[in-house]
């Protein structure tokens, strides 16, 4: 579930994409895997992650993985939400494994709304179109393809490489495979660190690369319900106590409140780099805000950029409303869903306390289930940043690399909660409008996919030894 701060950040350096996609035999083999995965419907409503996992598993078996190297998992209550974990053994037992994480499920897509069939991979105008072409089947296919190439090529890593393909990332109320693995099978996915979705690169309108980002930390997503109740009555005799008005006042209070500015090591580095790339009023304001997070004037300037505004703080916004029971009756009940993205280090309960204060005594506020773990930001570890930077210099020379915190949320939170640092891997460049992720006509540039595949293959080898 990507939402990246850097998508709206100015950058200076650009280089053209020059890869000849689909020209190499290994690229053609990858396309077959990618196409099969994209065209396997894995929506919650009508799809099957279990089927997608089985298809990947069959390819791993053909490549030479033994039955003992592949673990399929699901629960009887959710037979279509299964996934798999595969392991390529390492030669050095003193090195902890690394984990490659991706989710198989995708956001719903209605055929009548799309220009093309969302579950058919269509190449057109230099793009691949379909639901999941980016989120997250690009990464799932790249990781699976890398594991196959490692095995068929006889690669012997020093560090064991684990692959986890899960389901349930895109829907808060679905059964979540990553959460299941972290809770029920932690030994299976135990690793020194994990590479996940969340990072990537941005292209300008001409398809030139602008910047590359590695995600280091993310916000936690949490929904809250605001509820106002009243005995109601006939609408011909209104009274001051009205559930809709009371709810509206509470929601307006949330709209008018700004959570305080906070920084992590990652966001400090991100904003410091942004200040250098954005001269003038914005750059100056960022510099002042870094020096003094309570500088309201500087905050107002920086927060004109909605991505930067969200990167600076916890945000809460009303997303759903439901009220009343008849057009000629005073409302007995009014509810609102408030969606919060909680800054690392802050808590669900702390945010709940602030929302209760804003809502006032007449409106009750509760945290919706499920309450997921609060994100634990990993460190700017040189052992991670070193290989990322070195491999990027080979594949994308001259492109700046920024550490960034995602304003969205991923399944990384479940693994971070059990002590596995999770990093959003860079490598795949997308258009600055995010390529229709979660929206209509999702797409990825063909050259971007294959260039990202080459980068990530070399990156995994750099980490594995």
CSV table of C-alpha atoms in Angstrom, one decimal:
chain,number,residue,atom,x,y,z
A,1,UNK,CA,0.0,0.0,0.0
A,2,UNK,CA,2.4,2.7,-1.2
A,3,UNK,CA,2.2,6.4,-0.4
A,4,UNK,CA,5.6,8.0,-0.7
A,5,UNK,CA,6.7,11.5,0.4
A,6,UNK,CA,9.2,11.9,-2.3
A,7,UNK,CA,6.7,11.7,-5.1
A,8,UNK,CA,6.1,15.5,-4.9
A,9,UNK,CA,9.7,16.5,-4.1
A,10,UNK,CA,11.7,18.5,-6.7
A,11,UNK,CA,14.9,16.9,-8.0
A,12,UNK,CA,17.6,18.2,-10.3
A,13,UNK,CA,19.4,15.3,-11.9
A,14,UNK,CA,17.8,13.3,-14.6
A,15,UNK,CA,18.9,10.5,-16.9
A,16,UNK,CA,17.1,8.6,-19.7
A,17,UNK,CA,16.0,5.0,-19.3
A,18,UNK,CA,17.9,3.0,-21.9
A,19,UNK,CA,17.2,-0.7,-21.2
A,20,UNK,CA,16.1,-2.8,-24.1
A,21,UNK,CA,13.2,-4.5,-22.3
A,22,UNK,CA,12.3,-8.1,-23.3
A,23,UNK,CA,15.4,-8.5,-25.6
A,24,UNK,CA,17.2,-11.1,-23.3
A,25,UNK,CA,16.1,-14.7,-22.9
A,26,UNK,CA,16.0,-14.2,-19.1
A,27,UNK,CA,13.7,-11.2,-19.5
A,28,UNK,CA,11.3,-13.2,-21.7
A,29,UNK,CA,11.2,-15.9,-19.0
A,30,UNK,CA,10.5,-13.2,-16.4
A,31,UNK,CA,7.7,-11.8,-18.5
A,32,UNK,CA,5.9,-15.2,-18.4
A,33,UNK,CA,6.0,-15.3,-14.6
A,34,UNK,CA,5.0,-11.7,-14.3
A,35,UNK,CA,2.1,-12.1,-16.8
A,36,UNK,CA,0.8,-15.2,-15.1
A,37,UNK,CA,0.9,-13.5,-11.7
A,38,UNK,CA,-0.7,-10.2,-12.8
A,39,UNK,CA,-3.5,-12.1,-14.7
A,40,UNK,CA,-4.3,-14.2,-11.6
A,41,UNK,CA,-7.1,-12.4,-9.8
A,42,UNK,CA,-6.1,-11.9,-6.2
A,43,UNK,CA,-8.7,-9.4,-5.0
A,44,UNK,CA,-10.4,-10.1,-1.7
A,45,UNK,CA,-13.8,-10.3,-3.3
A,46,UNK,CA,-13.2,-12.7,-6.1
A,47,UNK,CA,-9.6,-13.8,-6.3
A,48,UNK,CA,-7.2,-16.3,-4.8
A,49,UNK,CA,-3.8,-15.6,-3.4
A,50,UNK,CA,-3.5,-19.3,-2.7
A,51,UNK,CA,-3.7,-20.0,-6.4
A,52,UNK,CA,-1.1,-17.4,-7.1
A,53,UNK,CA,1.2,-18.8,-4.4
A,54,UNK,CA,0.8,-22.3,-5.9
A,55,UNK,CA,1.8,-21.1,-9.3
A,56,UNK,CA,4.9,-19.4,-8.0
A,57,UNK,CA,5.7,-22.6,-6.0
A,58,UNK,CA,5.4,-24.7,-9.1
A,59,UNK,CA,8.0,-22.5,-10.8
A,60,UNK,CA,10.3,-22.8,-7.9
A,61,UNK,CA,10.0,-26.6,-7.9
A,62,UNK,CA,10.8,-26.6,-11.6
A,63,UNK,CA,13.9,-24.5,-10.9
A,64,UNK,CA,15.2,-27.2,-8.5
A,65,UNK,CA,13.8,-26.3,-5.1
A,66,UNK,CA,13.0,-29.3,-2.9
A,67,UNK,CA,9.6,-29.7,-1.1
A,68,UNK,CA,11.4,-29.0,2.1
A,69,UNK,CA,12.5,-25.6,0.8
A,70,UNK,CA,8.9,-24.4,0.2
A,71,UNK,CA,6.3,-23.9,2.8
A,72,UNK,CA,2.7,-23.1,1.9
A,73,UNK,CA,0.5,-21.6,4.6
A,74,UNK,CA,-3.2,-20.7,5.1
A,75,UNK,CA,-6.0,-21.3,7.6
A,76,UNK,CA,-9.2,-23.2,7.1
A,77,UNK,CA,-11.3,-20.1,7.6
A,78,UNK,CA,-9.5,-18.3,4.7
A,79,UNK,CA,-8.6,-20.9,2.1
A,80,UNK,CA,-8.1,-18.4,-0.7
A,81,UNK,CA,-5.8,-16.1,1.3
A,82,UNK,CA,-2.7,-18.4,1.5
A,83,UNK,CA,0.9,-17.7,0.7
A,84,UNK,CA,4.3,-19.3,0.7
A,85,UNK,CA,7.8,-19.0,2.1
A,86,UNK,CA,10.8,-20.4,0.2
A,87,UNK,CA,14.4,-20.7,1.3
A,88,UNK,CA,17.6,-20.7,-0.6
A,89,UNK,CA,20.2,-22.1,1.9
A,90,UNK,CA,23.3,-20.1,2.7
A,91,UNK,CA,26.9,-21.5,3.1
A,92,UNK,CA,27.8,-19.5,6.2
A,93,UNK,CA,25.8,-20.4,9.3
A,94,UNK,CA,27.1,-17.5,11.2
A,95,UNK,CA,25.2,-15.1,8.9
A,96,UNK,CA,21.5,-14.6,9.7
A,97,UNK,CA,19.2,-14.9,6.7
A,98,UNK,CA,17.8,-12.0,4.7
A,99,UNK,CA,14.1,-11.9,3.8
A,100,UNK,CA,12.4,-10.8,0.6
A,101,UNK,CA,8.8,-9.7,1.3
A,102,UNK,CA,5.9,-9.0,-1.1
A,103,UNK,CA,2.2,-9.2,-1.0
A,104,UNK,CA,0.1,-11.0,-3.6
A,105,UNK,CA,-3.3,-9.4,-3.1
A,106,UNK,CA,-4.4,-6.4,-5.0
A,107,UNK,CA,-7.0,-3.6,-4.7
A,108,UNK,CA,-10.4,-4.2,-6.2
A,109,UNK,CA,-10.8,-3.2,-9.9
A,110,UNK,CA,-14.1,-2.9,-11.8
A,111,UNK,CA,-13.9,-3.7,-15.5
A,112,UNK,CA,-16.6,-1.1,-16.4
A,113,UNK,CA,-14.4,1.7,-14.9
A,114,UNK,CA,-11.2,0.7,-16.7
A,115,UNK,CA,-10.2,1.4,-20.2
A,116,UNK,CA,-8.6,-2.1,-20.5
A,117,UNK,CA,-9.4,-5.4,-18.7
A,118,UNK,CA,-7.7,-4.9,-15.3
A,119,UNK,CA,-6.8,-8.6,-15.2
A,120,UNK,CA,-5.1,-8.9,-18.6
A,121,UNK,CA,-1.6,-7.7,-19.0
A,122,UNK,CA,-1.6,-5.3,-21.9
A,123,UNK,CA,1.5,-3.6,-23.4
A,124,UNK,CA,0.7,-0.3,-24.9
A,125,UNK,CA,2.7,2.8,-25.6
A,126,UNK,CA,5.7,1.6,-23.6
A,127,UNK,CA,3.6,0.6,-20.6
A,128,UNK,CA,2.2,-2.5,-19.0
A,129,UNK,CA,-1.4,-2.0,-17.9
A,130,UNK,CA,-3.3,-4.1,-15.4
A,131,UNK,CA,-4.2,-4.1,-11.7
A,132,UNK,CA,-1.1,-5.0,-9.7
A,133,UNK,CA,1.4,-4.2,-12.4
A,134,UNK,CA,3.1,-2.1,-9.7
A,135,UNK,CA,1.5,-2.8,-6.3
A,136,UNK,CA,2.8,-5.3,-5.4
A,137,UNK,CA,3.1,-7.9,-8.2
A,138,UNK,CA,6.1,-6.1,-9.8
A,139,UNK,CA,8.1,-6.8,-6.6
A,140,UNK,CA,6.5,-10.2,-6.0
A,141,UNK,CA,7.5,-11.3,-9.5
A,142,UNK,CA,11.0,-9.8,-9.3
A,143,UNK,CA,11.7,-11.6,-6.0
A,144,UNK,CA,10.3,-14.9,-7.2
A,145,UNK,CA,12.2,-14.6,-10.5
A,146,UNK,CA,15.5,-13.8,-8.6
A,147,UNK,CA,15.0,-16.9,-6.4
A,148,UNK,CA,14.5,-19.0,-9.6
A,149,UNK,CA,17.6,-17.5,-11.3
A,150,UNK,CA,19.7,-18.1,-8.2
A,151,UNK,CA,18.8,-21.8,-8.2
A,152,UNK,CA,19.1,-22.4,-11.9
A,153,UNK,CA,22.3,-20.5,-12.1
A,154,UNK,CA,24.0,-22.4,-9.3
A,155,UNK,CA,24.4,-19.4,-7.1
A,156,UNK,CA,25.6,-20.2,-3.6
A,157,UNK,CA,24.9,-17.3,-1.2
A,158,UNK,CA,26.8,-17.0,2.0
A,159,UNK,CA,23.6,-15.7,3.7
A,160,UNK,CA,20.4,-17.7,3.3
A,161,UNK,CA,17.7,-15.9,1.3
A,162,UNK,CA,14.1,-16.3,2.3
A,163,UNK,CA,11.1,-15.3,0.2
A,164,UNK,CA,7.7,-14.6,1.8
A,165,UNK,CA,4.7,-14.0,-0.4
A,166,UNK,CA,1.6,-13.1,1.6
A,167,UNK,CA,-2.0,-12.0,1.3
A,168,UNK,CA,-4.2,-9.4,3.0
A,169,UNK,CA,-2.1,-6.3,2.9
A,170,UNK,CA,-4.6,-4.2,1.0
A,171,UNK,CA,-7.6,-4.6,3.3
A,172,UNK,CA,-7.5,-4.0,7.1
A,173,UNK,CA,-10.3,-6.4,7.8
A,174,UNK,CA,-8.9,-9.3,5.8
A,175,UNK,CA,-6.9,-12.2,7.1
A,176,UNK,CA,-3.3,-11.1,6.9
A,177,UNK,CA,-0.6,-13.6,6.0
A,178,UNK,CA,2.3,-11.4,7.2
A,179,UNK,CA,0.7,-11.0,10.6
A,180,UNK,CA,0.1,-14.8,10.7
A,181,UNK,CA,3.7,-15.6,9.9
A,182,UNK,CA,5.0,-13.1,12.5
A,183,UNK,CA,2.8,-14.5,15.2
A,184,UNK,CA,2.5,-18.2,14.4
A,185,UNK,CA,5.7,-19.1,12.5
A,186,UNK,CA,8.4,-16.5,13.4
A,187,UNK,CA,11.2,-19.1,13.0
A,188,UNK,CA,10.2,-19.6,9.4
A,189,UNK,CA,10.7,-16.0,8.5
A,190,UNK,CA,13.4,-15.1,11.0
A,191,UNK,CA,16.0,-12.8,9.4
A,192,UNK,CA,18.5,-10.1,10.1
A,193,UNK,CA,16.6,-7.7,7.9
A,194,UNK,CA,13.9,-7.7,5.2
A,195,UNK,CA,13.4,-5.9,1.9
A,196,UNK,CA,9.9,-5.0,1.1
A,197,UNK,CA,7.8,-2.6,-1.0
A,198,UNK,CA,7.7,1.1,-0.3
A,199,UNK,CA,10.9,2.4,-1.9
A,200,UNK,CA,11.5,3.1,-5.5
A,201,UNK,CA,12.2,5.9,-8.0
A,202,UNK,CA,10.4,8.8,-9.6
A,203,UNK,CA,10.3,9.6,-13.3
A,204,UNK,CA,9.6,13.0,-14.8
A,205,UNK,CA,7.0,13.5,-17.6
A,206,UNK,CA,9.4,12.5,-20.3
A,207,UNK,CA,10.4,9.3,-18.5
A,208,UNK,CA,13.7,10.4,-17.2
A,209,UNK,CA,14.8,9.3,-13.8
A,210,UNK,CA,14.8,12.0,-11.1
A,211,UNK,CA,15.5,10.3,-7.8
A,212,UNK,CA,15.7,7.0,-6.0
A,213,UNK,CA,14.3,6.4,-2.5
A,214,UNK,CA,14.8,3.7,0.1
A,215,UNK,CA,11.9,3.5,2.6
A,216,UNK,CA,13.2,3.5,6.2
A,217,UNK,CA,10.2,3.6,8.5
A,218,UNK,CA,6.5,4.2,7.9
A,219,UNK,CA,3.4,5.4,9.7
A,220,UNK,CA,0.8,3.2,11.3
A,221,UNK,CA,-2.7,3.2,9.8
A,222,UNK,CA,-5.6,3.3,12.3
A,223,UNK,CA,-9.3,4.0,12.0
A,224,UNK,CA,-11.5,5.5,14.7
A,225,UNK,CA,-15.3,5.7,14.9
A,226,UNK,CA,-17.0,8.9,16.1
A,227,UNK,CA,-20.5,8.3,17.4
A,228,UNK,CA,-23.2,10.8,18.4
A,229,UNK,CA,-26.6,9.5,19.6
A,230,UNK,CA,-30.0,11.1,20.4
A,231,UNK,CA,-33.5,10.0,21.2
A,232,UNK,CA,-34.6,11.8,18.0
A,233,UNK,CA,-38.2,12.8,17.2
A,234,UNK,CA,-40.3,14.4,14.6
A,235,UNK,CA,-38.4,16.8,12.2
A,236,UNK,CA,-41.3,19.3,12.5
A,237,UNK,CA,-40.2,20.1,16.0
A,238,UNK,CA,-36.4,20.4,16.0
A,239,UNK,CA,-34.4,20.8,19.2
A,240,UNK,CA,-30.8,22.0,19.9
A,241,UNK,CA,-29.5,18.5,20.6
A,242,UNK,CA,-29.0,16.9,17.2
A,243,UNK,CA,-26.7,14.0,16.6
A,244,UNK,CA,-25.7,15.2,13.1
A,245,UNK,CA,-24.7,18.7,14.4
A,246,UNK,CA,-22.8,17.2,17.3
A,247,UNK,CA,-20.9,14.9,15.0
A,248,UNK,CA,-20.3,17.7,12.6
A,249,UNK,CA,-18.8,19.8,15.4
A,250,UNK,CA,-16.5,17.0,16.4
A,251,UNK,CA,-15.3,16.3,12.8
A,252,UNK,CA,-14.7,20.0,12.3
A,253,UNK,CA,-12.6,20.0,15.4
A,254,UNK,CA,-10.4,17.3,13.9
A,255,UNK,CA,-10.2,19.2,10.7
A,256,UNK,CA,-8.9,22.3,12.6
A,257,UNK,CA,-6.3,20.5,14.6
A,258,UNK,CA,-2.7,20.0,13.5
A,259,UNK,CA,-0.6,17.4,15.3
A,260,UNK,CA,2.8,18.6,16.3
A,261,UNK,CA,5.8,18.4,14.0
A,262,UNK,CA,8.0,15.4,14.6
A,263,UNK,CA,11.2,14.1,13.0
A,264,UNK,CA,12.9,10.7,12.9
A,265,UNK,CA,16.5,10.2,11.7
A,266,UNK,CA,15.1,9.2,8.3
A,267,UNK,CA,12.8,12.3,7.9
A,268,UNK,CA,15.6,14.6,9.1
A,269,UNK,CA,17.8,13.2,6.3
A,270,UNK,CA,15.0,13.5,3.8
A,271,UNK,CA,14.1,17.1,4.6
A,272,UNK,CA,17.8,18.1,4.7
A,273,UNK,CA,18.3,16.7,1.2
A,274,UNK,CA,15.0,18.3,0.1
A,275,UNK,CA,16.1,21.7,1.4
A,276,UNK,CA,19.2,21.6,-0.8
A,277,UNK,CA,17.1,20.6,-3.8
A,278,UNK,CA,14.5,23.2,-3.3
A,279,UNK,CA,16.0,26.7,-3.1
A,280,UNK,CA,14.0,29.8,-2.2
A,281,UNK,CA,11.2,30.1,0.3
A,282,UNK,CA,10.5,26.4,0.6
A,283,UNK,CA,14.2,25.4,1.1
A,284,UNK,CA,14.6,28.2,3.7
A,285,UNK,CA,11.5,27.1,5.6
A,286,UNK,CA,12.6,23.5,5.7
A,287,UNK,CA,15.9,24.5,7.1
A,288,UNK,CA,14.2,26.7,9.8
A,289,UNK,CA,11.8,23.9,10.7
A,290,UNK,CA,14.6,21.4,11.1
A,291,UNK,CA,16.3,23.8,13.5
A,292,UNK,CA,13.0,24.5,15.4
A,293,UNK,CA,10.1,22.1,14.9
A,294,UNK,CA,7.8,24.6,16.7
A,295,UNK,CA,8.4,27.3,14.1
A,296,UNK,CA,4.7,27.8,13.0
A,297,UNK,CA,5.6,30.1,10.1
A,298,UNK,CA,8.0,27.7,8.6
A,299,UNK,CA,5.6,24.8,9.2
A,300,UNK,CA,2.9,26.7,7.3
A,301,UNK,CA,5.1,27.1,4.3
A,302,UNK,CA,6.4,23.5,4.2
A,303,UNK,CA,3.0,22.1,4.8
A,304,UNK,CA,1.6,23.7,1.6
A,305,UNK,CA,3.1,20.5,0.0
A,306,UNK,CA,0.6,17.8,1.1
A,307,UNK,CA,3.2,15.1,1.0
A,308,UNK,CA,5.6,17.0,3.2
A,309,UNK,CA,2.7,18.0,5.5
A,310,UNK,CA,2.0,14.3,6.1
A,311,UNK,CA,5.6,13.4,6.5
A,312,UNK,CA,6.0,15.9,9.3
A,313,UNK,CA,3.3,14.6,11.7
A,314,UNK,CA,0.4,12.3,12.5
A,315,UNK,CA,-2.6,13.1,10.4
A,316,UNK,CA,-6.3,12.3,10.9
A,317,UNK,CA,-9.0,12.8,8.4
A,318,UNK,CA,-12.7,12.0,8.1
A,319,UNK,CA,-13.3,9.5,5.4
A,320,UNK,CA,-16.9,8.1,5.9
A,321,UNK,CA,-20.1,9.4,7.3
A,322,UNK,CA,-23.5,7.8,8.1
A,323,UNK,CA,-26.4,9.5,9.8
A,324,UNK,CA,-30.1,9.5,10.3
A,325,UNK,CA,-32.8,7.0,9.7
A,326,UNK,CA,-35.6,8.9,7.8
A,327,UNK,CA,-35.8,12.2,5.9
A,328,UNK,CA,-38.6,13.5,8.2
A,329,UNK,CA,-37.1,12.4,11.6
A,330,UNK,CA,-34.5,13.9,13.9
A,331,UNK,CA,-31.4,11.7,13.7
A,332,UNK,CA,-31.0,9.2,16.4
A,333,UNK,CA,-27.5,8.2,15.4
A,334,UNK,CA,-24.6,9.7,13.4
A,335,UNK,CA,-21.2,8.2,12.9
A,336,UNK,CA,-18.0,9.1,11.1
A,337,UNK,CA,-14.9,7.1,10.3
A,338,UNK,CA,-11.7,9.0,11.0
A,339,UNK,CA,-8.6,7.6,9.4
A,340,UNK,CA,-5.3,8.4,11.1
A,341,UNK,CA,-1.7,7.8,9.9
A,342,UNK,CA,0.3,7.8,13.1
A,343,UNK,CA,3.8,9.0,13.2
A,344,UNK,CA,6.5,6.6,14.4
A,345,UNK,CA,7.0,6.7,18.1
A,346,UNK,CA,3.4,7.8,18.8
A,347,UNK,CA,0.7,5.4,19.8
A,348,UNK,CA,-2.9,4.3,18.9
A,349,UNK,CA,-4.0,5.1,22.5
A,350,UNK,CA,-2.3,8.5,22.5
A,351,UNK,CA,-4.0,9.4,19.3
A,352,UNK,CA,-7.3,8.2,20.7
A,353,UNK,CA,-6.9,10.4,23.7
A,354,UNK,CA,-6.4,13.5,21.5
A,355,UNK,CA,-9.4,12.6,19.3
A,356,UNK,CA,-11.6,12.2,22.4
A,357,UNK,CA,-10.4,15.6,23.6
A,358,UNK,CA,-11.3,17.2,20.2
A,359,UNK,CA,-14.6,15.4,19.9
A,360,UNK,CA,-15.9,16.6,23.3
A,361,UNK,CA,-18.2,15.0,25.8
A,362,UNK,CA,-21.2,14.5,23.5
A,363,UNK,CA,-19.4,12.3,21.0
A,364,UNK,CA,-17.8,8.9,21.8
A,365,UNK,CA,-14.6,7.9,20.1
A,366,UNK,CA,-13.3,4.3,19.8
A,367,UNK,CA,-10.4,2.7,18.0
A,368,UNK,CA,-11.6,0.3,15.3
A,369,UNK,CA,-10.4,-3.3,15.2
A,370,UNK,CA,-8.0,-4.5,14.1
A,371,UNK,CA,-5.4,-2.4,16.0
A,372,UNK,CA,-2.2,-3.1,14.3
A,373,UNK,CA,1.3,-2.7,15.7
A,374,UNK,CA,2.8,0.8,15.7
A,375,UNK,CA,5.6,1.1,13.2
A,376,UNK,CA,9.1,0.8,14.5
A,377,UNK,CA,11.5,2.7,12.3
A,378,UNK,CA,14.7,0.9,11.5
A,379,UNK,CA,18.0,2.8,11.6
A,380,UNK,CA,19.9,4.4,8.8
A,381,UNK,CA,22.2,1.4,8.9
A,382,UNK,CA,25.4,1.7,6.8
A,383,UNK,CA,25.2,-2.1,6.2
A,384,UNK,CA,22.0,-1.4,4.4
A,385,UNK,CA,22.7,2.0,2.8
A,386,UNK,CA,26.2,0.9,1.6
A,387,UNK,CA,25.1,-1.8,-0.8
A,388,UNK,CA,22.0,0.2,-1.9
A,389,UNK,CA,24.2,3.1,-2.9
A,390,UNK,CA,26.9,1.1,-4.5
A,391,UNK,CA,24.6,-1.0,-6.7
A,392,UNK,CA,22.6,2.1,-7.6
A,393,UNK,CA,25.7,3.9,-8.8
A,394,UNK,CA,26.2,1.0,-11.2
A,395,UNK,CA,22.6,0.8,-12.5
A,396,UNK,CA,21.5,4.5,-12.1
A,397,UNK,CA,24.6,6.6,-12.2
A,398,UNK,CA,24.1,10.2,-11.1
A,399,UNK,CA,20.7,9.6,-9.5
A,400,UNK,CA,20.5,10.9,-5.9
A,401,UNK,CA,19.3,8.4,-3.2
A,402,UNK,CA,17.0,9.7,-0.5
A,403,UNK,CA,16.0,7.9,2.7
A,404,UNK,CA,12.3,8.5,3.2
A,405,UNK,CA,9.4,7.5,5.5
A,406,UNK,CA,6.3,6.3,3.9
A,407,UNK,CA,3.1,8.2,4.8
A,408,UNK,CA,1.2,5.0,4.1
A,409,UNK,CA,1.5,1.6,5.7
A,410,UNK,CA,2.8,-1.8,4.7
A,411,UNK,CA,3.0,-5.3,6.1
A,412,UNK,CA,6.5,-4.5,7.3
A,413,UNK,CA,5.0,-3.4,10.7
A,414,UNK,CA,4.3,-7.1,11.6
A,415,UNK,CA,7.9,-8.1,11.1
A,416,UNK,CA,9.3,-5.0,12.8
A,417,UNK,CA,7.2,-5.9,15.8
A,418,UNK,CA,9.2,-9.1,16.2
A,419,UNK,CA,12.6,-7.5,15.7
A,420,UNK,CA,13.2,-7.7,12.0
A,421,UNK,CA,14.1,-4.3,10.5
A,422,UNK,CA,12.2,-3.8,7.2
A,423,UNK,CA,13.4,-1.5,4.4
A,424,UNK,CA,11.4,-0.5,1.3
A,425,UNK,CA,13.7,-1.5,-1.5
A,426,UNK,CA,14.5,1.0,-4.2
A,427,UNK,CA,14.9,0.1,-7.9
A,428,UNK,CA,11.6,0.4,-9.7
A,429,UNK,CA,10.9,3.8,-11.1
A,430,UNK,CA,7.3,5.0,-11.6
A,431,UNK,CA,5.6,8.1,-13.0
A,432,UNK,CA,5.2,10.9,-10.5
A,433,UNK,CA,1.4,10.5,-10.5
A,434,UNK,CA,2.1,7.0,-9.0
A,435,UNK,CA,0.9,5.2,-12.1
A,436,UNK,CA,-2.7,4.6,-11.1
A,437,UNK,CA,-1.8,2.6,-8.0
A,438,UNK,CA,-5.0,1.8,-6.1
A,439,UNK,CA,-6.9,3.7,-8.9
A,440,UNK,CA,-7.8,3.3,-12.5
A,441,UNK,CA,-5.6,1.9,-15.3
A,442,UNK,CA,-2.7,1.0,-13.1
A,443,UNK,CA,0.5,1.0,-15.2
A,444,UNK,CA,4.3,0.7,-15.2
A,445,UNK,CA,6.8,1.6,-17.9
A,446,UNK,CA,8.1,-1.5,-19.5
A,447,UNK,CA,11.7,-0.3,-19.3
A,448,UNK,CA,11.3,0.6,-15.7
A,449,UNK,CA,10.2,-2.9,-14.8
A,450,UNK,CA,13.2,-4.6,-16.4
A,451,UNK,CA,15.7,-2.1,-15.2
A,452,UNK,CA,14.4,-2.5,-11.6
A,453,UNK,CA,14.6,-6.2,-11.9
A,454,UNK,CA,18.2,-6.0,-12.9
A,455,UNK,CA,19.0,-3.6,-10.0
A,456,UNK,CA,17.2,-5.7,-7.4
A,457,UNK,CA,18.8,-8.9,-8.5
A,458,UNK,CA,22.3,-7.4,-8.1
A,459,UNK,CA,21.2,-5.8,-4.8
A,460,UNK,CA,20.1,-9.1,-3.3
A,461,UNK,CA,23.4,-10.7,-4.3
A,462,UNK,CA,25.3,-7.8,-2.8
A,463,UNK,CA,23.5,-8.4,0.6
A,464,UNK,CA,23.7,-12.3,0.4
A,465,UNK,CA,27.4,-12.4,-0.5
